[in-house]
Amino acid sequence: MTVRILKDEKAVARAVAARVIATLAATPAAVLGLPTGRTPVQLYARLRAAHAAGRVDFAQATTFNLDEFLGLPADHPASYRAFMETHLFGHVNLSRHRIHFLNGAAPDPVAECARYEAAIRRAGGIDLQILGIGANGHIGFNEPAAGLIGDSHLARLAPGTRRSNSDLFGGRVRAVPPNALSMGVGTILRSRAVVLVATGAGKADAIAATVEGLVTTRVPASLLQLHEAVEVVVDQAAAAGLTRR
Ligand code: GLP
């Protein structure tokens, strides 16, 4: 793992946007894995601005999002799909048929996850997977557990994860679906390169455990230590728990 510690959230967004822009400049048909959450909001704002300024072209790109709430159709305002429309998809020249999402409203979640894995394989795999991280070390909706499922699957959300997603549901924790569909840690580890992004003091413990702790399914992001091309991009606050700097 390489770790880049930058001054603040703005510098982190700038660096990760530059990485995406460089990836698409070198490989216009790159396959991107994308996260939702508060962390990538500034990243997507920068990509929108770069696109408007003619500095990045998504015309040939393909995207796969990490996860989606179970039971929410794509047009539900609290869905991750709606989040992506608002923050990125509605503003750049991605081809609609190359935007891929787990369908939270699919009648058969198992078949839906198998469809998603096959679609990723058909696209040639993910070139650059961007990840956020939960305060408990989750990636996607792969929550800390005694064991983890490798491929995309139906996942149960930890209580803290439902709380941290409640903003999307008007602050009502009980309105947050208890289950989701998510890429698995295997899906993520099959990506050719991974950028893990974290900002703010609330992520400091998770980042320390991910980067310097044991590889353990109790900290799902620590499995990224097994991948040879992972860059962790954090601000000072999220880096506060690192001892080796
Ligand atoms: C959510 C998502 C993750 C995201 C993480 C961090 O629950 N399922 O994909 O990376 O938690 O979210 P945030 O960036 O809002 O802290």
Tab-separated table of C-alpha atoms and ligand atoms in Angstrom:
chain	number	residue	atom	x	y	z
A	1	MET	CA	0.000	0.000	0.000
A	2	THR	CA	1.188	3.478	-0.658
A	3	VAL	CA	-0.179	6.186	1.611
A	4	ARG	CA	-0.503	9.820	0.587
A	5	ILE	CA	-1.258	12.254	3.373
A	6	LEU	CA	-2.544	15.583	2.101
A	7	LYS	CA	-3.458	18.769	3.891
A	8	ASP	CA	-7.231	18.672	3.780
A	9	GLU	CA	-10.347	17.375	2.073
A	10	LYS	CA	-9.879	19.747	-0.830
A	11	ALA	CA	-6.363	18.499	-1.559
A	12	VAL	CA	-7.587	14.897	-1.353
A	13	ALA	CA	-10.392	15.566	-3.852
A	14	ARG	CA	-7.929	17.329	-6.178
A	15	ALA	CA	-5.466	14.412	-6.077
A	16	VAL	CA	-8.073	11.711	-6.676
A	17	ALA	CA	-9.735	13.720	-9.464
A	18	ALA	CA	-6.301	14.068	-11.088
A	19	ARG	CA	-5.874	10.292	-10.894
A	20	VAL	CA	-9.240	9.688	-12.602
A	21	ILE	CA	-8.501	12.314	-15.261
A	22	ALA	CA	-5.061	10.785	-15.932
A	23	THR	CA	-6.556	7.287	-16.129
A	24	LEU	CA	-9.108	8.391	-18.733
A	25	ALA	CA	-6.489	10.379	-20.667
A	26	ALA	CA	-4.271	7.279	-20.903
A	27	THR	CA	-7.143	4.815	-21.389
A	28	PRO	CA	-10.313	6.503	-22.688
A	29	ALA	CA	-12.257	3.233	-22.407
A	30	ALA	CA	-11.211	2.627	-18.792
A	31	VAL	CA	-13.563	0.781	-16.454
A	32	LEU	CA	-14.074	2.749	-13.240
A	33	GLY	CA	-15.455	1.453	-9.945
A	34	LEU	CA	-17.219	4.247	-8.076
A	35	PRO	CA	-18.311	4.877	-4.483
A	36	THR	CA	-21.047	6.981	-2.935
A	37	GLY	CA	-21.080	8.717	0.462
A	38	ARG	CA	-19.938	12.102	1.727
A	39	THR	CA	-16.273	11.415	0.952
A	40	PRO	CA	-16.478	11.511	-2.877
A	41	VAL	CA	-18.793	14.547	-3.091
A	42	GLN	CA	-15.902	16.962	-3.712
A	43	LEU	CA	-14.235	14.494	-6.071
A	44	TYR	CA	-17.362	14.376	-8.232
A	45	ALA	CA	-17.654	18.182	-8.114
A	46	ARG	CA	-14.105	18.403	-9.487
A	47	LEU	CA	-14.801	15.846	-12.196
A	48	ARG	CA	-17.932	17.772	-13.240
A	49	ALA	CA	-15.924	20.991	-13.408
A	50	ALA	CA	-13.096	19.299	-15.319
A	51	HIS	CA	-15.597	17.894	-17.785
A	52	ALA	CA	-17.263	21.285	-18.266
A	53	ALA	CA	-13.810	22.754	-18.948
A	54	GLY	CA	-13.072	20.042	-21.531
A	55	ARG	CA	-10.343	18.459	-19.399
A	56	VAL	CA	-11.885	14.977	-19.116
A	57	ASP	CA	-13.899	12.874	-21.522
A	58	PHE	CA	-16.110	10.036	-20.293
A	59	ALA	CA	-17.463	9.104	-23.742
A	60	GLN	CA	-15.728	5.714	-23.865
A	61	ALA	CA	-15.624	5.022	-20.120
A	62	THR	CA	-17.561	2.334	-18.277
A	63	THR	CA	-18.608	2.583	-14.618
A	64	PHE	CA	-19.659	0.080	-11.965
A	65	ASN	CA	-20.893	1.390	-8.640
A	66	LEU	CA	-20.002	-0.440	-5.477
A	67	ASP	CA	-23.329	-0.887	-3.793
A	68	GLU	CA	-27.026	-0.068	-3.511
A	69	PHE	CA	-29.727	-0.348	-0.854
A	70	LEU	CA	-31.953	-3.397	-1.145
A	71	GLY	CA	-35.541	-2.526	-2.014
A	72	LEU	CA	-34.858	0.890	-3.524
A	73	PRO	CA	-35.502	1.342	-7.234
A	74	ALA	CA	-32.998	3.454	-9.193
A	75	ASP	CA	-35.338	6.462	-9.219
A	76	HIS	CA	-35.859	6.494	-5.437
A	77	PRO	CA	-34.431	9.829	-4.200
A	78	ALA	CA	-32.403	8.132	-1.440
A	79	SER	CA	-30.894	5.485	-3.731
A	80	TYR	CA	-27.171	5.514	-4.419
A	81	ARG	CA	-28.093	5.583	-8.101
A	82	ALA	CA	-29.950	8.884	-7.540
A	83	PHE	CA	-26.896	10.183	-5.656
A	84	MET	CA	-24.699	9.375	-8.648
A	85	GLU	CA	-27.134	11.060	-11.057
A	86	THR	CA	-27.039	14.209	-8.923
A	87	HIS	CA	-23.298	14.318	-8.348
A	88	LEU	CA	-21.845	12.905	-11.574
A	89	PHE	CA	-23.874	11.010	-14.149
A	90	GLY	CA	-26.279	13.869	-14.900
A	91	HIS	CA	-23.401	16.209	-15.716
A	92	VAL	CA	-20.837	14.269	-17.766
A	93	ASN	CA	-20.832	12.500	-21.120
A	94	LEU	CA	-20.926	8.928	-19.856
A	95	SER	CA	-22.821	6.691	-22.220
A	96	ARG	CA	-25.977	5.517	-20.396
A	97	HIS	CA	-25.490	1.902	-21.442
A	98	ARG	CA	-21.994	1.843	-19.940
A	99	ILE	CA	-23.231	2.939	-16.477
A	100	HIS	CA	-23.684	-0.170	-14.329
A	101	PHE	CA	-25.422	-0.455	-10.987
A	102	LEU	CA	-26.638	-3.210	-8.724
A	103	ASN	CA	-30.426	-2.983	-8.991
A	104	GLY	CA	-31.732	-2.698	-5.432
A	105	ALA	CA	-35.251	-3.474	-6.629
A	106	ALA	CA	-34.334	-6.675	-8.482
A	107	PRO	CA	-36.829	-9.454	-7.652
A	108	ASP	CA	-34.032	-12.008	-7.220
A	109	PRO	CA	-31.025	-10.462	-5.386
A	110	VAL	CA	-28.882	-13.572	-5.877
A	111	ALA	CA	-29.427	-13.536	-9.637
A	112	GLU	CA	-28.855	-9.774	-9.668
A	113	CYS	CA	-25.460	-10.180	-7.976
A	114	ALA	CA	-24.487	-12.928	-10.429
A	115	ARG	CA	-25.546	-10.661	-13.316
A	116	TYR	CA	-23.335	-7.881	-11.914
A	117	GLU	CA	-20.265	-10.103	-11.574
A	118	ALA	CA	-20.766	-11.307	-15.153
A	119	ALA	CA	-21.132	-7.716	-16.398
A	120	ILE	CA	-17.859	-6.737	-14.692
A	121	ARG	CA	-16.120	-9.730	-16.277
A	122	ARG	CA	-17.597	-8.906	-19.702
A	123	ALA	CA	-16.315	-5.336	-19.406
A	124	GLY	CA	-12.812	-6.776	-18.910
A	125	GLY	CA	-12.652	-6.117	-15.150
A	126	ILE	CA	-12.301	-2.859	-13.252
A	127	ASP	CA	-9.227	-0.767	-14.072
A	128	LEU	CA	-9.520	1.742	-11.236
A	129	GLN	CA	-11.685	1.164	-8.178
A	130	ILE	CA	-12.244	4.184	-5.956
A	131	LEU	CA	-13.354	3.400	-2.421
A	132	GLY	CA	-14.523	5.229	0.657
A	133	ILE	CA	-14.310	3.568	4.051
A	134	GLY	CA	-16.759	3.261	6.920
A	135	ALA	CA	-15.722	4.318	10.433
A	136	ASN	CA	-15.761	0.581	11.274
A	137	GLY	CA	-13.459	-0.280	8.368
A	138	HIS	CA	-16.146	-1.415	5.929
A	139	ILE	CA	-15.700	-1.054	2.188
A	140	GLY	CA	-18.793	-1.053	-0.002
A	141	PHE	CA	-21.225	-2.745	2.368
A	142	ASN	CA	-18.734	-5.398	3.459
A	143	GLU	CA	-19.152	-5.034	7.209
A	144	PRO	CA	-16.745	-6.415	9.862
A	145	ALA	CA	-17.489	-10.124	10.414
A	146	ALA	CA	-15.899	-13.486	11.194
A	147	GLY	CA	-15.939	-14.195	7.472
A	148	LEU	CA	-16.630	-12.247	4.311
A	149	ILE	CA	-18.281	-13.153	1.012
A	150	GLY	CA	-15.960	-12.721	-1.962
A	151	ASP	CA	-18.350	-11.888	-4.784
A	152	SER	CA	-21.211	-9.390	-5.005
A	153	HIS	CA	-23.884	-10.361	-2.516
A	154	LEU	CA	-26.798	-9.395	-0.307
A	155	ALA	CA	-25.321	-7.705	2.778
A	156	ARG	CA	-26.779	-6.775	6.154
A	157	LEU	CA	-25.895	-3.268	7.334
A	158	ALA	CA	-24.303	-2.687	10.750
A	159	PRO	CA	-26.353	-0.367	13.006
A	160	GLY	CA	-23.672	2.356	12.762
A	161	THR	CA	-23.733	2.135	8.978
A	162	ARG	CA	-27.497	2.694	8.951
A	163	ARG	CA	-26.970	5.720	11.210
A	164	SER	CA	-24.264	7.184	8.993
A	165	ASN	CA	-26.487	6.758	5.920
A	166	SER	CA	-29.559	8.305	7.564
A	167	ASP	CA	-28.935	11.756	6.045
A	168	LEU	CA	-30.143	10.325	2.731
A	169	PHE	CA	-33.425	9.432	4.471
A	170	GLY	CA	-34.148	12.769	6.155
A	171	GLY	CA	-32.224	11.722	9.271
A	172	ARG	CA	-34.577	8.784	9.949
A	173	VAL	CA	-32.356	5.821	10.832
A	174	ARG	CA	-35.272	3.406	10.721
A	175	ALA	CA	-36.013	4.455	7.145
A	176	VAL	CA	-32.559	3.237	6.042
A	177	PRO	CA	-32.983	-0.219	4.492
A	178	PRO	CA	-31.405	-2.907	6.702
A	179	ASN	CA	-29.949	-4.713	3.686
A	180	ALA	CA	-28.032	-3.813	0.562
A	181	LEU	CA	-26.406	-5.324	-2.488
A	182	SER	CA	-22.655	-4.841	-2.582
A	183	MET	CA	-19.569	-5.840	-4.487
A	184	GLY	CA	-17.650	-8.318	-2.350
A	185	VAL	CA	-14.068	-7.977	-1.199
A	186	GLY	CA	-13.095	-10.390	-3.968
A	187	THR	CA	-14.806	-8.199	-6.574
A	188	ILE	CA	-12.861	-5.235	-5.199
A	189	LEU	CA	-9.534	-7.099	-5.006
A	190	ARG	CA	-9.871	-8.193	-8.647
A	191	SER	CA	-9.669	-4.515	-9.705
A	192	ARG	CA	-6.337	-3.687	-11.335
A	193	ALA	CA	-5.813	-0.633	-9.118
A	194	VAL	CA	-7.564	0.685	-6.028
A	195	VAL	CA	-7.652	4.166	-4.488
A	196	LEU	CA	-9.002	4.270	-0.942
A	197	VAL	CA	-10.089	7.758	0.076
A	198	ALA	CA	-10.729	8.976	3.619
A	199	THR	CA	-11.092	12.377	5.205
A	200	GLY	CA	-11.841	13.612	8.706
A	201	ALA	CA	-11.016	12.484	12.231
A	202	GLY	CA	-13.902	10.000	12.264
A	203	LYS	CA	-11.919	7.774	9.863
A	204	ALA	CA	-8.573	7.919	11.724
A	205	ASP	CA	-8.990	4.625	13.608
A	206	ALA	CA	-10.255	2.802	10.525
A	207	ILE	CA	-7.325	4.083	8.442
A	208	ALA	CA	-4.772	3.104	11.100
A	209	ALA	CA	-6.251	-0.406	11.305
A	210	THR	CA	-6.437	-0.695	7.506
A	211	VAL	CA	-2.857	0.405	6.857
A	212	GLU	CA	-0.945	-0.735	9.946
A	213	GLY	CA	-3.151	-3.420	11.504
A	214	LEU	CA	-3.426	-7.138	10.875
A	215	VAL	CA	-5.183	-8.366	7.767
A	216	THR	CA	-8.539	-9.335	9.220
A	217	THR	CA	-12.136	-9.638	8.121
A	218	ARG	CA	-12.923	-7.642	11.283
A	219	VAL	CA	-11.527	-4.666	9.357
A	220	PRO	CA	-12.622	-5.408	5.794
A	221	ALA	CA	-10.458	-2.630	4.309
A	222	SER	CA	-7.341	-4.328	5.770
A	223	LEU	CA	-7.732	-6.995	3.062
A	224	LEU	CA	-6.535	-4.311	0.654
A	225	GLN	CA	-3.041	-4.986	2.082
A	226	LEU	CA	-3.157	-8.148	-0.077
A	227	HIS	CA	-3.410	-6.118	-3.292
A	228	GLU	CA	-0.278	-4.843	-5.013
A	229	ALA	CA	-1.697	-1.584	-6.413
A	230	VAL	CA	-3.532	0.211	-3.625
A	231	GLU	CA	-3.106	3.896	-2.937
A	232	VAL	CA	-4.585	5.306	0.267
A	233	VAL	CA	-5.260	9.037	-0.061
A	234	VAL	CA	-6.116	10.738	3.234
A	235	ASP	CA	-6.153	14.166	4.811
A	236	GLN	CA	-4.205	15.014	7.980
A	237	ALA	CA	-7.206	14.289	10.199
A	238	ALA	CA	-7.802	10.801	8.795
A	239	ALA	CA	-4.043	10.082	9.018
A	240	ALA	CA	-3.864	11.010	12.714
A	241	GLY	CA	-3.725	7.381	13.916
A	242	LEU	CA	-0.841	6.327	11.640
A	243	THR	CA	2.425	5.758	13.464
A	244	ARG	CA	4.643	5.152	10.419
A	245	ARG	CA	4.549	8.318	8.364
B	1	GLP	C1	-21.280	3.833	3.127
B	1	GLP	C2	-21.078	3.122	1.776
B	1	GLP	C3	-19.626	2.994	1.441
B	1	GLP	C4	-18.937	4.300	1.767
B	1	GLP	C5	-18.881	4.444	3.258
B	1	GLP	C6	-18.332	5.771	3.754
B	1	GLP	O1	-22.127	3.153	3.986
B	1	GLP	N1	-21.726	1.856	1.634
B	1	GLP	O2	-19.475	2.614	0.075
B	1	GLP	O3	-17.623	4.307	1.266
B	1	GLP	O4	-20.102	4.106	3.866
B	1	GLP	O5	-19.247	6.812	3.633
B	1	GLP	P1	-18.866	8.325	3.851
B	1	GLP	O6	-17.998	8.710	2.707
B	1	GLP	O7	-20.186	9.048	3.824
B	1	GLP	O8	-18.180	8.435	5.156
